[in-house]
Short mmCIF file of C-alpha atoms in Angstrom, two decimals:
data_model
loop_
_atom_site.label_atom_id
_atom_site.label_comp_id
_atom_site.label_asym_id
_atom_site.label_seq_id
_atom_site.Cartn_x
_atom_site.Cartn_y
_atom_site.Cartn_z
CA MET A 28 -20.78 -8.45 -7.47
CA GLU A 29 -19.81 -10.65 -10.37
CA ASN A 30 -16.15 -11.03 -11.46
CA LEU A 31 -14.80 -9.28 -14.54
CA SER A 32 -15.25 -10.98 -17.84
CA ARG A 33 -12.00 -12.09 -19.69
CA ARG A 34 -12.41 -9.21 -22.06
CA ASN A 35 -12.68 -6.72 -19.20
CA VAL A 36 -9.69 -8.11 -17.46
CA LEU A 37 -7.60 -7.71 -20.54
CA SER A 38 -8.78 -4.14 -21.08
CA LEU A 39 -8.22 -3.22 -17.46
CA GLY A 40 -4.76 -4.75 -17.57
CA VAL A 41 -3.85 -2.62 -20.52
CA ALA A 42 -5.30 0.40 -18.81
CA LEU A 43 -3.08 -0.15 -15.75
CA GLY A 44 -0.04 -0.93 -17.83
CA LEU A 45 -0.10 -4.60 -17.06
CA VAL A 46 -0.11 -7.28 -19.84
CA GLY A 47 -0.02 -11.04 -20.03
CA VAL A 48 -2.96 -11.71 -17.85
CA ALA A 49 -2.91 -15.37 -17.13
CA ASN A 50 -4.17 -18.08 -14.85
CA PRO A 51 -3.93 -16.78 -11.27
CA ALA A 52 -3.32 -20.45 -10.18
CA GLN A 53 0.04 -20.40 -11.97
CA ALA A 54 1.18 -17.16 -10.39
CA TRP A 55 3.04 -18.45 -7.34
CA ALA A 56 5.76 -20.30 -9.13
CA SER A 57 8.72 -18.68 -7.45
CA THR A 58 11.68 -19.05 -9.69
CA GLY A 59 11.97 -15.40 -9.79
CA SER A 60 11.86 -14.82 -6.10
CA VAL A 61 14.53 -13.44 -3.71
CA LYS A 62 15.42 -16.96 -2.35
CA GLY A 63 15.03 -18.89 -5.64
CA ALA A 64 12.65 -21.71 -6.44
CA ALA A 65 10.09 -22.38 -3.79
CA ALA A 66 9.00 -25.62 -2.48
CA GLY A 67 5.83 -26.65 -0.82
CA THR A 68 2.75 -24.60 0.07
CA GLY A 69 1.87 -21.59 -1.95
CA PRO A 70 1.42 -18.25 -0.24
CA ALA A 71 -2.38 -18.40 -0.49
CA TRP A 72 -2.13 -20.92 2.25
CA ILE A 73 0.51 -19.31 4.34
CA TRP A 74 -0.25 -16.93 7.14
CA ASP A 75 2.35 -16.06 9.99
CA ASP A 76 3.48 -18.93 12.05
CA ALA A 77 5.45 -16.64 14.29
CA ALA A 78 3.00 -13.77 14.91
CA ASP A 79 -0.36 -15.55 14.62
CA PRO A 80 -0.24 -17.81 17.65
CA LEU A 81 1.44 -15.07 19.65
CA MET A 82 -1.43 -12.66 19.10
CA VAL A 83 -4.05 -15.24 19.75
CA SER A 84 -2.51 -15.55 23.22
CA MET A 85 -2.14 -11.80 23.68
CA LEU A 86 -5.76 -11.07 22.65
CA ASP A 87 -7.28 -14.06 24.55
CA ASN A 88 -5.51 -13.17 27.73
CA GLY A 89 -6.22 -9.41 27.60
CA HIS A 90 -2.66 -8.09 27.07
CA VAL A 91 -3.27 -5.95 24.09
CA PRO A 92 -4.18 -2.62 25.86
CA ALA A 93 -0.93 -2.88 27.87
CA ILE A 94 1.06 -3.62 24.76
CA ASN A 95 -0.41 -0.59 22.99
CA ALA A 96 0.48 1.62 25.93
CA ALA A 97 4.01 0.19 26.25
CA TRP A 98 4.91 0.46 22.53
CA ALA A 99 3.43 3.92 21.89
CA PRO A 100 7.00 5.62 22.36
CA TRP A 101 8.68 2.87 20.36
CA VAL A 102 9.13 4.80 17.04
CA ASN A 103 12.61 4.82 15.73
CA ASN A 104 14.57 1.80 14.62
CA ASP A 105 17.30 2.27 17.16
CA ASP A 106 14.77 2.77 20.07
CA PRO A 107 15.21 0.00 22.65
CA LEU A 108 12.36 -2.44 22.83
CA PRO A 109 9.59 -1.24 24.97
CA SER A 110 9.55 -2.26 28.69
CA GLY A 111 6.48 -3.64 30.32
CA LEU A 112 5.61 -6.08 27.53
CA PRO A 113 4.65 -9.66 28.11
CA ALA A 114 7.82 -11.85 28.09
CA ALA A 115 6.51 -13.82 25.10
CA PHE A 116 5.94 -10.62 23.10
CA THR A 117 9.32 -9.29 23.92
CA ALA A 118 10.97 -12.57 22.74
CA TYR A 119 9.12 -12.35 19.49
CA LEU A 120 10.30 -8.85 18.83
CA GLU A 121 13.84 -9.80 19.62
CA GLN A 122 13.60 -12.40 16.83
CA VAL A 123 12.04 -10.19 14.08
CA ASN A 124 13.23 -6.60 14.87
CA ARG A 125 16.15 -6.72 12.42
CA LEU A 126 16.82 -6.63 8.72
CA PRO A 127 17.27 -9.88 6.82
CA SER A 128 20.75 -11.09 6.15
CA TRP A 129 20.39 -10.30 2.41
CA ALA A 130 19.49 -6.63 2.89
CA ASP A 131 21.63 -4.37 0.83
CA ARG A 132 22.15 -1.10 2.75
CA THR A 133 23.67 0.56 -0.24
CA LYS A 134 20.49 -0.14 -2.29
CA LEU A 135 18.23 0.71 0.54
CA ALA A 136 20.00 4.16 0.87
CA ARG A 137 19.74 4.69 -2.81
CA ALA A 138 15.91 3.74 -2.59
CA ALA A 139 15.50 6.37 0.12
CA ASP A 140 17.14 9.04 -2.00
CA PHE A 141 14.97 8.13 -5.00
CA ASN A 142 11.79 8.29 -2.78
CA ARG A 143 12.94 11.71 -1.72
CA ARG A 144 13.49 12.93 -5.19
CA ARG A 145 10.12 11.49 -6.46
CA ASP A 146 7.96 12.07 -3.41
CA MET A 147 5.51 14.21 -5.25
CA TYR A 148 4.64 11.49 -7.73
CA LEU A 149 4.66 8.87 -4.95
CA PHE A 150 2.07 10.78 -2.80
CA MET A 151 -0.24 10.98 -5.77
CA LEU A 152 0.19 7.37 -6.85
CA TYR A 153 0.03 5.88 -3.39
CA GLY A 154 -2.82 8.09 -2.35
CA LEU A 155 -5.07 8.40 -5.35
CA GLY A 156 -3.90 5.31 -7.23
CA SER A 157 -3.05 2.54 -4.95
CA GLY A 158 -5.37 3.73 -2.17
CA ILE A 159 -8.42 3.75 -4.43
CA MET A 160 -7.35 0.58 -6.24
CA SER A 161 -7.42 -1.18 -2.85
CA THR A 162 -11.15 -0.57 -2.75
CA VAL A 163 -11.61 -2.67 -5.80
CA ILE A 164 -9.56 -5.60 -4.44
CA PRO A 165 -12.46 -7.50 -2.88
CA ARG A 166 -10.79 -9.36 -0.13
CA GLU A 167 -8.85 -6.20 0.93
CA ALA A 168 -11.87 -3.99 0.86
CA LYS A 169 -13.97 -6.47 2.84
CA SER A 170 -11.34 -7.01 5.45
CA VAL A 171 -10.67 -3.37 5.87
CA TYR A 172 -14.36 -2.33 6.03
CA TRP A 173 -15.33 -4.96 8.62
CA SER A 174 -12.13 -4.73 10.81
CA ALA A 175 -12.07 -2.08 13.58
CA GLY A 176 -10.20 0.30 11.37
CA GLY A 177 -13.05 0.44 8.90
CA ALA A 178 -15.17 2.24 11.25
CA ASN A 179 -12.84 5.27 11.29
CA MET A 180 -11.41 5.64 7.77
CA GLN A 181 -9.36 8.75 8.38
CA ASP A 182 -7.48 7.12 11.16
CA ARG A 183 -7.20 3.88 9.10
CA ALA A 184 -5.89 5.83 6.17
CA ALA A 185 -3.36 7.66 8.25
CA LYS A 186 -2.04 4.40 9.49
CA THR A 187 -1.90 2.97 6.03
CA PHE A 188 -0.22 6.04 4.72
CA THR A 189 2.37 5.84 7.62
CA PHE A 190 3.60 2.55 6.16
CA GLY A 191 4.47 4.03 2.73
CA TYR A 192 5.66 7.27 4.20
CA ASP A 193 7.98 5.64 6.59
CA LEU A 194 9.29 3.42 3.73
CA SER A 195 9.81 6.46 1.70
CA GLN A 196 11.93 8.49 4.18
CA LEU A 197 15.61 9.12 3.98
CA GLY A 198 17.20 6.63 6.24
CA ALA A 199 14.01 4.55 6.55
CA PHE A 200 16.07 1.41 7.36
CA GLU A 201 18.84 3.19 9.29
CA PRO A 202 18.89 3.34 13.10
CA THR A 203 17.22 6.80 13.16
CA GLY A 204 14.65 5.87 10.64
CA GLN A 205 11.25 4.38 11.55
CA PHE A 206 10.43 1.75 9.01
CA VAL A 207 11.58 -1.37 10.69
CA VAL A 208 9.44 -0.57 13.79
CA THR A 209 6.50 0.41 11.47
CA ALA A 210 6.73 -2.83 9.64
CA ASN A 211 6.89 -4.80 12.88
CA LYS A 212 3.87 -3.09 14.34
CA THR A 213 1.94 -3.67 11.18
CA ARG A 214 2.80 -7.34 11.14
CA VAL A 215 1.48 -7.71 14.63
CA VAL A 216 -1.72 -5.89 13.65
CA HIS A 217 -2.19 -8.32 10.70
CA ALA A 218 -1.79 -11.19 13.05
CA ALA A 219 -4.50 -9.65 15.44
CA VAL A 220 -6.96 -9.08 12.57
CA ARG A 221 -6.49 -12.78 11.46
CA HIS A 222 -7.73 -13.87 14.87
CA LEU A 223 -10.45 -11.18 15.24
CA LEU A 224 -11.99 -10.97 11.85
CA PRO A 225 -13.26 -14.56 11.44
CA GLN A 226 -15.25 -13.84 14.64
CA SER A 227 -17.28 -11.08 12.75
CA PRO A 228 -20.55 -12.41 11.35
CA HIS A 229 -20.64 -9.36 8.94
CA TRP A 230 -17.22 -10.38 7.50
CA ARG A 231 -18.01 -14.15 7.29
CA ALA A 232 -21.17 -13.26 5.49
CA VAL A 233 -19.25 -11.65 2.60
CA ALA A 234 -15.83 -13.23 2.65
CA ASP A 235 -14.61 -16.00 0.35
CA GLU A 236 -11.86 -16.97 2.76
CA THR A 237 -11.86 -18.23 6.24
CA VAL A 238 -8.73 -16.40 7.52
CA PRO A 239 -7.76 -13.06 6.07
CA ILE A 240 -4.44 -11.55 5.09
CA SER A 241 -2.46 -14.53 3.84
CA ALA A 242 1.05 -14.05 2.26
CA ALA A 243 -0.69 -14.04 -1.04
CA ASP A 244 -3.03 -11.20 -0.01
CA ILE A 245 0.00 -9.24 1.15
CA LEU A 246 1.76 -9.93 -2.20
CA VAL A 247 -1.42 -8.67 -4.03
CA THR A 248 -1.37 -5.47 -1.93
CA PHE A 249 2.33 -5.10 -2.84
CA HIS A 250 1.54 -5.16 -6.49
CA SER A 251 -1.23 -2.52 -6.09
CA LEU A 252 1.50 -0.36 -4.49
CA GLY A 253 5.08 -0.97 -5.53
CA THR A 254 4.60 -2.73 -9.03
CA TYR A 255 1.81 -0.33 -9.88
CA VAL A 256 3.90 2.69 -9.03
CA HIS A 257 6.95 1.32 -10.76
CA ARG A 258 4.88 0.93 -13.93
CA LYS A 259 3.22 4.19 -13.78
CA LEU A 260 6.47 6.15 -13.34
CA LEU A 261 7.79 4.44 -16.49
CA ASP A 262 4.50 5.12 -18.31
CA TRP A 263 4.71 8.83 -17.33
CA LYS A 264 8.36 8.92 -18.62
CA VAL A 265 9.67 10.01 -15.24
CA PRO A 266 13.48 9.63 -15.30
CA PHE A 267 14.00 6.22 -13.61
CA PRO A 268 17.54 4.81 -14.06
CA ALA A 269 17.91 1.06 -13.71
CA ALA A 270 19.90 1.47 -10.49
CA ASP A 271 16.98 3.39 -9.00
CA GLN A 272 14.49 0.88 -10.15
CA GLU A 273 16.47 -1.98 -8.64
CA ALA A 274 16.82 0.00 -5.32
CA PHE A 275 13.11 0.71 -5.20
CA LEU A 276 12.36 -2.93 -5.62
CA HIS A 277 14.84 -3.97 -2.98
CA SER A 278 13.26 -1.69 -0.48
CA TRP A 279 9.89 -3.37 -1.13
CA GLN A 280 11.57 -6.83 -0.88
CA VAL A 281 12.87 -6.05 2.54
CA ALA A 282 9.46 -4.59 3.44
CA LEU A 283 7.68 -7.76 2.47
CA HIS A 284 10.16 -9.86 4.53
CA LEU A 285 9.54 -7.65 7.53
CA LEU A 286 5.80 -8.27 7.14
CA GLY A 287 6.33 -11.96 7.34
CA VAL A 288 6.12 -12.92 3.68
CA PRO A 289 8.36 -16.00 3.10
CA ASP A 290 11.36 -14.92 1.08
CA GLU A 291 10.85 -17.55 -1.56
CA HIS A 292 7.66 -15.85 -2.75
CA ILE A 293 9.14 -12.36 -2.94
CA PRO A 294 9.64 -11.43 -6.60
CA GLN A 295 13.44 -10.93 -7.43
CA THR A 296 12.99 -8.72 -10.42
CA TRP A 297 10.52 -6.22 -11.73
CA ALA A 298 9.84 -8.58 -14.68
CA ALA A 299 8.93 -11.21 -12.16
CA ALA A 300 6.84 -8.77 -10.14
CA GLU A 301 4.94 -7.59 -13.17
CA ALA A 302 4.27 -11.11 -14.38
CA GLN A 303 2.94 -12.11 -10.93
CA SER A 304 0.87 -8.92 -10.73
CA ALA A 305 -0.76 -9.52 -14.09
CA GLN A 306 -1.77 -12.92 -12.98
CA VAL A 307 -2.97 -12.27 -9.40
CA LEU A 308 -3.99 -8.58 -9.19
CA THR A 309 -5.50 -7.56 -12.39
CA PRO A 310 -7.98 -10.49 -12.75
CA ILE A 311 -9.44 -10.06 -9.31
CA LEU A 312 -10.22 -6.35 -9.51
CA THR A 313 -13.93 -5.82 -9.13
CA PRO A 314 -16.27 -3.61 -7.18
CA SER A 315 -17.99 -4.70 -3.88
CA THR A 316 -20.47 -2.97 -1.61
CA GLU A 317 -17.77 -2.48 1.03
CA GLY A 318 -15.22 -1.15 -1.48
CA ILE A 319 -17.62 1.37 -3.00
CA ALA A 320 -18.35 2.74 0.47
CA LEU A 321 -14.57 2.87 1.29
CA ALA A 322 -13.73 4.73 -1.86
CA GLU A 323 -16.46 7.30 -1.23
CA GLU A 324 -15.10 7.79 2.39
CA LEU A 325 -11.52 8.11 1.11
CA LEU A 326 -12.33 10.56 -1.64
CA GLY A 327 -14.45 12.54 0.83
CA LEU A 328 -11.40 12.76 3.20
CA THR A 329 -9.22 13.87 0.32
CA ALA A 330 -11.71 16.68 -0.53
CA GLN A 331 -11.14 18.20 2.95
CA ILE A 332 -7.83 19.79 1.73
CA ASP A 333 -9.68 21.94 -0.80
CA LEU A 334 -7.06 24.33 -2.11
CA GLY A 335 -9.43 25.06 -4.97
CA VAL A 336 -9.48 21.29 -6.01
CA THR A 337 -12.98 20.01 -6.65
CA ARG A 338 -14.34 16.64 -6.01
CA GLY A 339 -14.74 16.45 -9.82
CA PHE A 340 -10.95 16.98 -10.19
CA LEU A 341 -10.36 14.04 -7.67
CA ASN A 342 -12.79 11.77 -9.51
CA GLU A 343 -11.14 12.45 -12.81
CA PHE A 344 -7.58 12.09 -11.38
CA VAL A 345 -8.60 8.55 -10.17
CA ARG A 346 -9.89 7.75 -13.57
CA TYR A 347 -6.74 9.02 -15.05
CA VAL A 348 -4.47 6.83 -12.93
CA LEU A 349 -6.71 3.75 -12.73
CA SER A 350 -9.00 3.82 -15.80
CA ASN A 351 -12.47 4.86 -16.58
CA GLU A 352 -13.69 1.36 -15.88
CA VAL A 353 -12.55 1.56 -12.23
CA GLY A 354 -14.24 5.05 -11.96
CA ASP A 355 -17.53 3.60 -13.40
CA TRP A 356 -17.35 0.63 -10.96
CA LEU A 357 -17.06 3.21 -8.09
CA GLY A 358 -19.79 5.50 -9.40
CA LEU A 359 -17.32 8.51 -9.79
CA LYS A 360 -19.34 11.33 -11.40
CA ARG A 361 -17.77 12.71 -14.59
CA ASP A 362 -16.30 16.22 -14.78
CA TYR A 363 -15.10 16.66 -18.36
CA VAL A 364 -13.46 20.11 -17.65
CA SER A 365 -11.41 18.48 -14.92
CA ALA A 366 -10.64 15.56 -17.08
CA ALA A 367 -9.13 17.71 -19.73
CA LEU A 368 -7.10 19.62 -17.12
CA VAL A 369 -5.70 16.45 -15.60
CA ARG A 370 -4.89 14.81 -18.93
CA THR A 371 -3.12 17.86 -20.37
CA ALA A 372 -1.78 19.72 -17.22
CA TRP A 373 -0.35 16.75 -15.41
CA PRO A 374 1.98 15.61 -18.15
CA ALA A 375 3.12 19.20 -18.54
CA TYR A 376 3.66 19.44 -14.78
CA ILE A 377 5.92 16.37 -14.82
CA LEU A 378 7.93 17.68 -17.85
CA PHE A 379 8.41 20.90 -16.01
CA ARG A 380 9.42 19.35 -12.69
CA GLU A 381 11.96 17.12 -14.25
CA GLY A 382 13.56 19.88 -16.26
CA LEU A 383 12.44 18.48 -19.54
CA SER A 384 10.39 21.46 -20.54
CA PRO A 385 11.14 25.15 -19.98
CA VAL A 386 7.35 25.93 -19.92
CA MET A 387 5.81 26.07 -16.47
CA PRO A 388 2.20 25.07 -16.76
CA GLY A 389 -0.35 27.46 -15.29
CA SER A 390 -1.59 24.79 -13.00
CA PHE A 391 1.95 24.09 -11.62
CA TYR A 392 1.38 25.60 -8.11
CA MET A 393 -2.07 24.15 -7.80
CA PHE A 394 -0.67 20.62 -8.39
CA ASP A 395 2.31 21.27 -6.12
CA GLN A 396 0.26 22.46 -3.23
CA PHE A 397 -2.31 19.76 -3.71
CA VAL A 398 0.22 16.88 -3.67
CA ARG A 399 1.92 18.13 -0.53
CA ALA A 400 -1.45 18.74 1.24
CA LEU A 401 -2.44 15.17 0.24
CA GLY A 402 0.53 13.73 1.97
CA MET A 403 0.02 15.71 5.18
CA LEU A 404 -3.71 14.96 5.29
CA PHE A 405 -3.02 11.33 6.06
CA LEU A 406 -0.11 11.88 8.30
CA ASN A 407 -1.86 11.60 11.72
CA LYS A 408 -4.95 13.27 10.39
CA GLY A 409 -2.81 16.11 9.08
CA SER A 410 -1.55 17.12 12.54
CA SER A 411 1.89 15.51 12.50
CA GLY A 412 4.70 15.08 10.11
CA THR A 413 6.63 12.69 12.33
CA THR A 414 4.55 9.61 13.09
CA THR A 415 1.22 8.12 13.26
CA PRO A 416 0.52 5.80 16.20
CA ILE A 417 -0.13 2.24 15.26
CA THR A 418 -2.32 0.26 17.76
CA ILE A 419 -3.46 -3.30 17.86
CA PRO A 420 -7.29 -3.80 17.72
CA THR A 421 -9.15 -5.70 20.20
CA GLY A 422 -12.42 -6.17 18.22
CA ASN A 423 -14.09 -5.67 14.81
CA ARG A 424 -16.39 -3.05 13.29
CA ALA A 425 -19.81 -3.41 14.92
CA ALA A 426 -21.91 -2.77 11.88
#
């Protein structure tokens, strides 16, 4: 489908709380990055020099099934590296299975506490905001749809949700947490997909890139998650002290490092993140055949939790957090009764939960139960609150 007009880009930027939409080609100047000014190649032409050649070897030599079996019990950060892995794979994990030297454990602990205190909003924004936004990021939607995971969206959604869930847990980066392992597994899966997806004639027919999941693509995904959530919490007037904001960003900075994004391209401040997001995320948002199909599947999965919540409510909540423009792209049918409920009861729900209003809205328990059920739905297909297995694919979606 055609790209957005300049006017639509600006209107959507306002709807998502992003301003200053500029030339995407200028977005990767990294004076505001973790490591300072960048030199050389921009992230659109950076993939993963460490993991990519390794996974080519693992896939081409048939080692992946054994790796998946060996690393299944490897869950917690302090678990020993799995035995029975190919020597080269073990050597790779020994190099990357650690926090960067600049990681601040005090900030990471504060981020974990913030995530615990704000988990209700995070579930909604990651699930119905970022999750559906991903379907109007064309490269991401096409890569997800035509990869092996696209054929089983509930399993794929569970794995994606695990990344954010593990990042949000108390002690996520501590020895008993799980996020370092989750990030390392995810990085390897990305490397496998980079090798596999270009072999798919279906993906090649619709893709505008020859190799998927560049560092730039990962940063775009970060902006659809971390930067978007940061802005929405401010827009909703959820109490968000500066120290919490800094800690929340730091947890994402460490996450991006663990995914293999070069430090010099990781935004150092929220101002830098929002400027980058306005340049590289908002202008590219547009529907695609694959994205529309994925959105329908994801909203269909969410409707499974019921609790009296209708599909019309889900459609209107997506419109509320992403804009009517995105809702129209995805063909989300209007439900004006639900729209009125969302736009009046959700702000009241936030005020009551934050102790800013003594009046409990009549819809309080409906919202509360729905948000919790939304989180559990995507945790191992709703059957586990501990972990969702992450496996390396060996092929692509057939059709």
